[in-house]
Amino acid sequence: MTNTADLSPLGKNSAYRTDYAPELLFPIPRQGKRDELGLKGTLPFFGVDIWNAYELSWLNMRGKPQVAVAKITFPADSPNIIESKSFKLYLNSFNQTRLANEEALRSLMVQDLSAAAGASVHVVITLQEDFARLAMGELEGLLLDRLDIDVDNYAPQPEVLKANFDDLPVEEVFISHLLKSNCLVTGQPDWGSVQISYAGPQIDQESLLRYLIGFREHNEFHEQCVERIFTDILRHCKPAQLAVYARYTRRGGLDINPWRANYSTGLKPSNLRNARQ
């Protein structure tokens, strides 16, 4: 596949189709950015990308509009990510499409998204009568943002990360709401909260917060930022166990929440929507 971000619908005028059009999906290979991180062969993590679609609508067979919320889970080892604007255009293509029921919609989404991602994708659709069951909650952990630090760098610098390799290993969970990066193509800001859980040499909290703030002027997609954070911490702080989970605010009715871990007992992503989402 030769799809690259600059060829995607991002930053371009787009016709909004309202009839079912799976060809609108624009997959981008993950490996290009992983090559930048030196990730070849067996990945040092497993995980998922959880997408929540809040603007999902279609017509029933009598032409009456239906609305729902969808949770879409992509495996981190899928060959491709889906460019987010193309995902939005694809979802819009259901707006005037008549379908028998939500299961018919779910089946189409599983089929189309799995084909685009190159791996099995899981889709859960919540109908409006069940909206009250969609809970909210905040990431748990020690808040790094409480630290009163000086910052003068806004590009990722993994070399600032520090850990204490002389004392006994520890287990800790940190959170920060200061994660901000920019869209790889348009430069528009992407706002997020991040949770880092690990076991190993104690990570210096101030250095970790400076490192995270360093994404503030960095251009990369959500999934790529989380993999960069995971890889940099793993290499420079050498934890035996590591999990990184980011909750990004929505754009175009979609939020993207990547989770990467190297141990099966880590904090699994709950998909609780936080206050900023």
mmCIF file of C-alpha atoms in Angstrom:
data_model
loop_
_atom_site.group_PDB
_atom_site.id
_atom_site.type_symbol
_atom_site.label_atom_id
_atom_site.label_comp_id
_atom_site.label_asym_id
_atom_site.label_seq_id
_atom_site.Cartn_x
_atom_site.Cartn_y
_atom_site.Cartn_z
ATOM 1 C CA MET A 1 0.000 0.000 0.000
ATOM 2 C CA THR A 2 1.310 3.438 -0.979
ATOM 3 C CA ASN A 3 -1.217 5.566 0.930
ATOM 4 C CA THR A 4 0.458 8.383 2.839
ATOM 5 C CA ALA A 5 -1.048 11.047 5.072
ATOM 6 C CA ASP A 6 -0.531 13.833 2.530
ATOM 7 C CA LEU A 7 -2.734 11.960 0.024
ATOM 8 C CA SER A 8 -5.612 11.653 2.519
ATOM 9 C CA PRO A 9 -8.750 13.877 2.595
ATOM 10 C CA LEU A 10 -7.220 15.872 5.483
ATOM 11 C CA GLY A 11 -6.989 19.592 4.759
ATOM 12 C CA LYS A 12 -8.848 19.258 1.452
ATOM 13 C CA ASN A 13 -12.351 20.186 0.381
ATOM 14 C CA SER A 14 -14.508 17.075 0.436
ATOM 15 C CA ALA A 15 -17.942 16.228 -0.908
ATOM 16 C CA TYR A 16 -20.066 14.766 1.873
ATOM 17 C CA ARG A 17 -21.705 11.618 0.583
ATOM 18 C CA THR A 18 -24.933 10.554 2.274
ATOM 19 C CA ASP A 19 -25.239 7.182 0.565
ATOM 20 C CA TYR A 20 -23.232 4.161 1.699
ATOM 21 C CA ALA A 21 -19.673 4.510 0.360
ATOM 22 C CA PRO A 22 -17.035 2.225 1.933
ATOM 23 C CA GLU A 23 -14.508 3.374 -0.653
ATOM 24 C CA LEU A 24 -14.203 6.631 1.302
ATOM 25 C CA LEU A 25 -12.064 4.918 3.952
ATOM 26 C CA PHE A 26 -8.396 5.871 3.620
ATOM 27 C CA PRO A 27 -6.000 3.383 5.267
ATOM 28 C CA ILE A 28 -2.423 4.422 6.052
ATOM 29 C CA PRO A 29 0.261 1.805 6.843
ATOM 30 C CA ARG A 30 1.505 1.899 10.431
ATOM 31 C CA GLN A 31 4.982 0.693 9.527
ATOM 32 C CA GLY A 32 6.243 3.983 8.101
ATOM 33 C CA LYS A 33 6.141 5.736 11.476
ATOM 34 C CA ARG A 34 7.289 2.597 13.277
ATOM 35 C CA ASP A 35 10.370 2.586 11.068
ATOM 36 C CA GLU A 36 11.200 6.042 12.461
ATOM 37 C CA LEU A 37 11.143 4.503 15.951
ATOM 38 C CA GLY A 38 13.279 1.547 14.882
ATOM 39 C CA LEU A 39 10.376 -0.881 15.379
ATOM 40 C CA LYS A 40 10.865 -3.753 12.975
ATOM 41 C CA GLY A 41 9.809 -7.374 13.302
ATOM 42 C CA THR A 42 8.246 -8.290 16.641
ATOM 43 C CA LEU A 43 6.694 -5.264 18.308
ATOM 44 C CA PRO A 44 7.647 -4.457 21.940
ATOM 45 C CA PHE A 45 3.967 -3.940 22.783
ATOM 46 C CA PHE A 46 0.450 -5.098 22.089
ATOM 47 C CA GLY A 47 -2.690 -3.011 22.397
ATOM 48 C CA VAL A 48 -5.714 -1.435 20.780
ATOM 49 C CA ASP A 49 -6.979 1.843 19.375
ATOM 50 C CA ILE A 50 -10.458 2.621 20.717
ATOM 51 C CA TRP A 51 -12.520 4.982 18.583
ATOM 52 C CA ASN A 52 -15.838 6.406 19.763
ATOM 53 C CA ALA A 53 -18.229 7.710 17.115
ATOM 54 C CA TYR A 54 -20.799 10.126 18.547
ATOM 55 C CA GLU A 55 -22.407 11.241 15.274
ATOM 56 C CA LEU A 56 -23.766 8.002 13.862
ATOM 57 C CA SER A 57 -27.077 7.971 12.006
ATOM 58 C CA TRP A 58 -28.925 5.996 9.338
ATOM 59 C CA LEU A 59 -32.491 5.420 8.119
ATOM 60 C CA ASN A 60 -34.687 2.469 8.986
ATOM 61 C CA MET A 61 -36.571 0.712 6.209
ATOM 62 C CA ARG A 62 -39.445 3.205 6.536
ATOM 63 C CA GLY A 63 -37.090 6.157 6.127
ATOM 64 C CA LYS A 64 -37.079 7.252 9.770
ATOM 65 C CA PRO A 65 -33.675 8.466 11.054
ATOM 66 C CA GLN A 66 -31.931 6.420 13.724
ATOM 67 C CA VAL A 67 -29.092 7.609 15.956
ATOM 68 C CA ALA A 68 -26.516 5.720 17.992
ATOM 69 C CA VAL A 69 -23.021 5.818 19.451
ATOM 70 C CA ALA A 70 -20.406 3.324 18.275
ATOM 71 C CA LYS A 71 -17.257 1.978 19.892
ATOM 72 C CA ILE A 72 -14.757 0.667 17.349
ATOM 73 C CA THR A 73 -11.678 -1.253 18.480
ATOM 74 C CA PHE A 74 -8.692 -1.703 16.173
ATOM 75 C CA PRO A 75 -5.865 -4.083 17.169
ATOM 76 C CA ALA A 76 -2.474 -2.393 17.398
ATOM 77 C CA ASP A 77 -0.943 -5.071 15.199
ATOM 78 C CA SER A 78 -3.254 -4.288 12.272
ATOM 79 C CA PRO A 79 -1.195 -3.236 9.235
ATOM 80 C CA ASN A 80 -3.072 0.049 8.794
ATOM 81 C CA ILE A 81 -4.662 2.900 10.685
ATOM 82 C CA ILE A 82 -7.674 4.720 9.236
ATOM 83 C CA GLU A 83 -7.262 8.408 8.540
ATOM 84 C CA SER A 84 -9.822 10.150 10.740
ATOM 85 C CA LYS A 85 -11.450 12.486 8.199
ATOM 86 C CA SER A 86 -12.021 9.579 5.838
ATOM 87 C CA PHE A 87 -13.578 7.698 8.761
ATOM 88 C CA LYS A 88 -15.936 10.657 9.352
ATOM 89 C CA LEU A 89 -16.846 10.801 5.654
ATOM 90 C CA TYR A 90 -17.507 7.060 5.702
ATOM 91 C CA LEU A 91 -19.824 7.354 8.717
ATOM 92 C CA ASN A 92 -21.664 10.251 7.045
ATOM 93 C CA SER A 93 -22.319 8.013 4.068
ATOM 94 C CA PHE A 94 -24.847 6.116 6.190
ATOM 95 C CA ASN A 95 -26.948 9.222 6.854
ATOM 96 C CA GLN A 96 -29.440 8.563 4.036
ATOM 97 C CA THR A 97 -28.868 4.808 3.779
ATOM 98 C CA ARG A 98 -31.775 2.517 4.668
ATOM 99 C CA LEU A 99 -30.854 -0.458 6.813
ATOM 100 C CA ALA A 100 -32.960 -3.158 8.446
ATOM 101 C CA ASN A 101 -31.570 -2.592 11.945
ATOM 102 C CA GLU A 102 -28.431 -1.716 13.920
ATOM 103 C CA GLU A 103 -27.029 -5.210 13.374
ATOM 104 C CA ALA A 104 -27.053 -4.616 9.624
ATOM 105 C CA LEU A 105 -25.109 -1.409 10.218
ATOM 106 C CA ARG A 106 -22.683 -3.113 12.595
ATOM 107 C CA SER A 107 -22.030 -5.922 10.102
ATOM 108 C CA LEU A 108 -21.194 -3.431 7.348
ATOM 109 C CA MET A 109 -18.890 -1.478 9.633
ATOM 110 C CA VAL A 110 -17.053 -4.614 10.768
ATOM 111 C CA GLN A 111 -16.668 -5.729 7.158
ATOM 112 C CA ASP A 112 -15.456 -2.388 5.810
ATOM 113 C CA LEU A 113 -13.220 -1.345 8.701
ATOM 114 C CA SER A 114 -11.597 -4.775 8.952
ATOM 115 C CA ALA A 115 -10.842 -4.697 5.236
ATOM 116 C CA ALA A 116 -9.304 -1.222 5.495
ATOM 117 C CA ALA A 117 -7.293 -1.980 8.654
ATOM 118 C CA GLY A 118 -6.151 -5.371 7.391
ATOM 119 C CA ALA A 119 -7.227 -7.101 10.624
ATOM 120 C CA SER A 120 -10.369 -7.981 12.522
ATOM 121 C CA VAL A 121 -12.098 -4.898 13.955
ATOM 122 C CA HIS A 122 -14.664 -5.017 16.773
ATOM 123 C CA VAL A 123 -17.731 -2.762 16.700
ATOM 124 C CA VAL A 124 -20.307 -2.154 19.457
ATOM 125 C CA ILE A 125 -23.328 0.044 18.732
ATOM 126 C CA THR A 126 -25.268 1.659 21.574
ATOM 127 C CA LEU A 127 -28.796 2.782 20.708
ATOM 128 C CA GLN A 128 -30.359 5.921 22.143
ATOM 129 C CA GLU A 129 -32.436 4.048 24.714
ATOM 130 C CA ASP A 130 -29.175 2.815 26.240
ATOM 131 C CA PHE A 131 -27.256 6.109 26.229
ATOM 132 C CA ALA A 132 -27.572 6.425 30.014
ATOM 133 C CA ARG A 133 -25.424 3.310 30.373
ATOM 134 C CA LEU A 134 -22.413 5.048 28.801
ATOM 135 C CA ALA A 135 -20.487 5.992 31.928
ATOM 136 C CA MET A 136 -17.938 8.730 32.459
ATOM 137 C CA GLY A 137 -14.781 8.663 34.565
ATOM 138 C CA GLU A 138 -11.267 10.002 34.853
ATOM 139 C CA LEU A 139 -7.948 8.244 34.452
ATOM 140 C CA GLU A 140 -6.505 7.124 37.772
ATOM 141 C CA GLY A 141 -2.953 7.750 38.956
ATOM 142 C CA LEU A 142 -0.628 10.311 40.500
ATOM 143 C CA LEU A 143 -1.065 13.658 38.750
ATOM 144 C CA LEU A 144 2.191 14.856 37.213
ATOM 145 C CA ASP A 145 0.681 18.266 36.461
ATOM 146 C CA ARG A 146 0.970 19.223 40.141
ATOM 147 C CA LEU A 147 4.726 19.673 39.666
ATOM 148 C CA ASP A 148 5.909 23.292 39.452
ATOM 149 C CA ILE A 149 8.538 23.066 36.724
ATOM 150 C CA ASP A 150 10.238 25.312 34.191
ATOM 151 C CA VAL A 151 9.660 24.326 30.567
ATOM 152 C CA ASP A 152 11.414 25.720 27.513
ATOM 153 C CA ASN A 153 11.150 22.880 25.010
ATOM 154 C CA TYR A 154 8.076 21.835 23.029
ATOM 155 C CA ALA A 155 9.426 19.033 20.852
ATOM 156 C CA PRO A 156 9.901 15.421 22.005
ATOM 157 C CA GLN A 157 13.286 14.909 23.650
ATOM 158 C CA PRO A 158 13.546 11.335 24.932
ATOM 159 C CA GLU A 159 16.998 12.050 26.313
ATOM 160 C CA VAL A 160 15.453 14.119 29.137
ATOM 161 C CA LEU A 161 13.840 10.986 30.610
ATOM 162 C CA LYS A 162 15.528 9.804 33.804
ATOM 163 C CA ALA A 163 15.150 6.784 36.076
ATOM 164 C CA ASN A 164 16.851 5.611 39.258
ATOM 165 C CA PHE A 165 18.658 2.380 38.405
ATOM 166 C CA ASP A 166 20.399 2.099 41.804
ATOM 167 C CA ASP A 167 17.426 1.493 44.101
ATOM 168 C CA LEU A 168 14.830 -1.267 44.212
ATOM 169 C CA PRO A 169 12.203 -1.267 41.442
ATOM 170 C CA VAL A 170 8.798 0.292 42.060
ATOM 171 C CA GLU A 171 5.283 0.126 40.637
ATOM 172 C CA GLU A 172 3.612 3.443 39.848
ATOM 173 C CA VAL A 173 0.809 4.956 37.779
ATOM 174 C CA PHE A 174 1.075 8.544 36.534
ATOM 175 C CA ILE A 175 -1.432 10.716 34.692
ATOM 176 C CA SER A 176 -1.172 14.043 32.912
ATOM 177 C CA HIS A 177 -3.738 16.215 31.180
ATOM 178 C CA LEU A 178 -1.067 18.332 29.481
ATOM 179 C CA LEU A 179 -0.599 16.147 26.417
ATOM 180 C CA LYS A 180 -1.005 18.125 23.215
ATOM 181 C CA SER A 181 0.211 17.264 19.758
ATOM 182 C CA ASN A 182 -0.758 18.428 16.285
ATOM 183 C CA CYS A 183 -2.301 16.696 13.305
ATOM 184 C CA LEU A 184 0.388 15.328 11.019
ATOM 185 C CA VAL A 185 -1.164 16.994 7.952
ATOM 186 C CA THR A 186 -3.221 20.028 8.999
ATOM 187 C CA GLY A 187 -1.308 21.087 12.109
ATOM 188 C CA GLN A 188 -4.573 21.401 14.050
ATOM 189 C CA PRO A 189 -4.173 20.752 17.793
ATOM 190 C CA ASP A 190 -4.992 17.374 19.319
ATOM 191 C CA TRP A 191 -5.667 17.537 23.064
ATOM 192 C CA GLY A 192 -5.335 14.545 25.329
ATOM 193 C CA SER A 193 -4.828 13.016 28.742
ATOM 194 C CA VAL A 194 -2.327 10.215 29.254
ATOM 195 C CA GLN A 195 -1.891 7.459 31.822
ATOM 196 C CA ILE A 196 1.463 5.700 32.271
ATOM 197 C CA SER A 197 1.681 2.603 34.459
ATOM 198 C CA TYR A 198 4.955 0.782 34.949
ATOM 199 C CA ALA A 199 7.055 -1.501 37.120
ATOM 200 C CA GLY A 200 10.823 -1.075 37.192
ATOM 201 C CA PRO A 201 13.427 1.557 38.015
ATOM 202 C CA GLN A 202 11.684 4.595 39.488
ATOM 203 C CA ILE A 203 11.042 7.185 36.781
ATOM 204 C CA ASP A 204 11.871 10.784 37.632
ATOM 205 C CA GLN A 205 8.527 12.574 37.586
ATOM 206 C CA GLU A 206 9.763 16.002 36.534
ATOM 207 C CA SER A 207 11.659 14.581 33.578
ATOM 208 C CA LEU A 208 8.596 12.589 32.507
ATOM 209 C CA LEU A 209 6.353 15.660 32.644
ATOM 210 C CA ARG A 210 8.845 17.711 30.629
ATOM 211 C CA TYR A 211 9.016 14.925 28.087
ATOM 212 C CA LEU A 212 5.214 14.785 27.712
ATOM 213 C CA ILE A 213 4.931 18.568 27.398
ATOM 214 C CA GLY A 214 7.537 18.244 24.651
ATOM 215 C CA PHE A 215 4.843 16.946 22.281
ATOM 216 C CA ARG A 216 3.146 20.341 22.290
ATOM 217 C CA GLU A 217 4.454 21.365 18.846
ATOM 218 C CA HIS A 218 4.940 17.847 17.501
ATOM 219 C CA ASN A 219 3.042 16.728 14.387
ATOM 220 C CA GLU A 220 1.896 13.107 14.480
ATOM 221 C CA PHE A 221 -1.310 11.101 14.593
ATOM 222 C CA HIS A 222 -2.656 9.976 17.981
ATOM 223 C CA GLU A 223 -1.597 6.355 17.570
ATOM 224 C CA GLN A 224 1.903 7.359 16.534
ATOM 225 C CA CYS A 225 2.350 9.691 19.518
ATOM 226 C CA VAL A 226 1.402 6.954 21.986
ATOM 227 C CA GLU A 227 3.796 4.479 20.364
ATOM 228 C CA ARG A 228 6.556 7.091 20.501
ATOM 229 C CA ILE A 229 5.896 7.711 24.205
ATOM 230 C CA PHE A 230 5.900 3.980 24.929
ATOM 231 C CA THR A 231 9.084 3.335 22.958
ATOM 232 C CA ASP A 232 11.001 6.274 24.435
ATOM 233 C CA ILE A 233 10.118 5.366 28.037
ATOM 234 C CA LEU A 234 10.946 1.713 27.439
ATOM 235 C CA ARG A 235 14.373 2.525 25.986
ATOM 236 C CA HIS A 236 15.453 5.257 28.377
ATOM 237 C CA CYS A 237 13.874 4.133 31.660
ATOM 238 C CA LYS A 238 13.905 0.351 31.040
ATOM 239 C CA PRO A 239 10.769 -0.662 32.972
ATOM 240 C CA ALA A 240 10.050 -4.383 33.105
ATOM 241 C CA GLN A 241 6.362 -3.600 32.619
ATOM 242 C CA LEU A 242 4.877 -0.616 30.845
ATOM 243 C CA ALA A 243 1.462 0.538 29.655
ATOM 244 C CA VAL A 244 0.600 3.870 28.014
ATOM 245 C CA TYR A 245 -3.017 4.942 27.474
ATOM 246 C CA ALA A 246 -4.126 8.255 25.948
ATOM 247 C CA ARG A 247 -7.635 9.691 25.860
ATOM 248 C CA TYR A 248 -7.907 12.365 23.164
ATOM 249 C CA THR A 249 -10.726 14.860 22.805
ATOM 250 C CA ARG A 250 -13.058 14.399 19.896
ATOM 251 C CA ARG A 251 -12.888 16.020 16.492
ATOM 252 C CA GLY A 252 -15.598 15.648 13.879
ATOM 253 C CA GLY A 253 -17.640 13.501 16.239
ATOM 254 C CA LEU A 254 -14.807 11.021 16.792
ATOM 255 C CA ASP A 255 -12.352 10.486 19.608
ATOM 256 C CA ILE A 256 -9.309 8.196 19.369
ATOM 257 C CA ASN A 257 -7.830 6.476 22.410
ATOM 258 C CA PRO A 258 -4.691 4.366 21.831
ATOM 259 C CA TRP A 259 -3.423 1.892 24.454
ATOM 260 C CA ARG A 260 -0.074 0.088 24.303
ATOM 261 C CA ALA A 261 1.313 -2.356 26.888
ATOM 262 C CA ASN A 262 3.893 -5.105 27.214
ATOM 263 C CA TYR A 263 2.255 -7.080 30.025
ATOM 264 C CA SER A 264 -1.152 -8.708 30.163
ATOM 265 C CA THR A 265 -1.976 -7.674 33.736
ATOM 266 C CA GLY A 266 -1.630 -3.978 33.041
ATOM 267 C CA LEU A 267 -4.473 -1.515 33.426
ATOM 268 C CA LYS A 268 -6.832 -2.378 30.603
ATOM 269 C CA PRO A 269 -8.478 0.545 28.822
ATOM 270 C CA SER A 270 -11.941 1.056 30.286
ATOM 271 C CA ASN A 271 -13.222 3.492 27.614
ATOM 272 C CA LEU A 272 -14.730 5.718 30.281
ATOM 273 C CA ARG A 273 -15.284 9.124 28.689
ATOM 274 C CA ASN A 274 -13.537 11.835 30.699
ATOM 275 C CA ALA A 275 -14.663 15.413 31.347
ATOM 276 C CA ARG A 276 -12.895 16.870 28.321
ATOM 277 C CA GLN A 277 -14.371 14.272 25.985
#
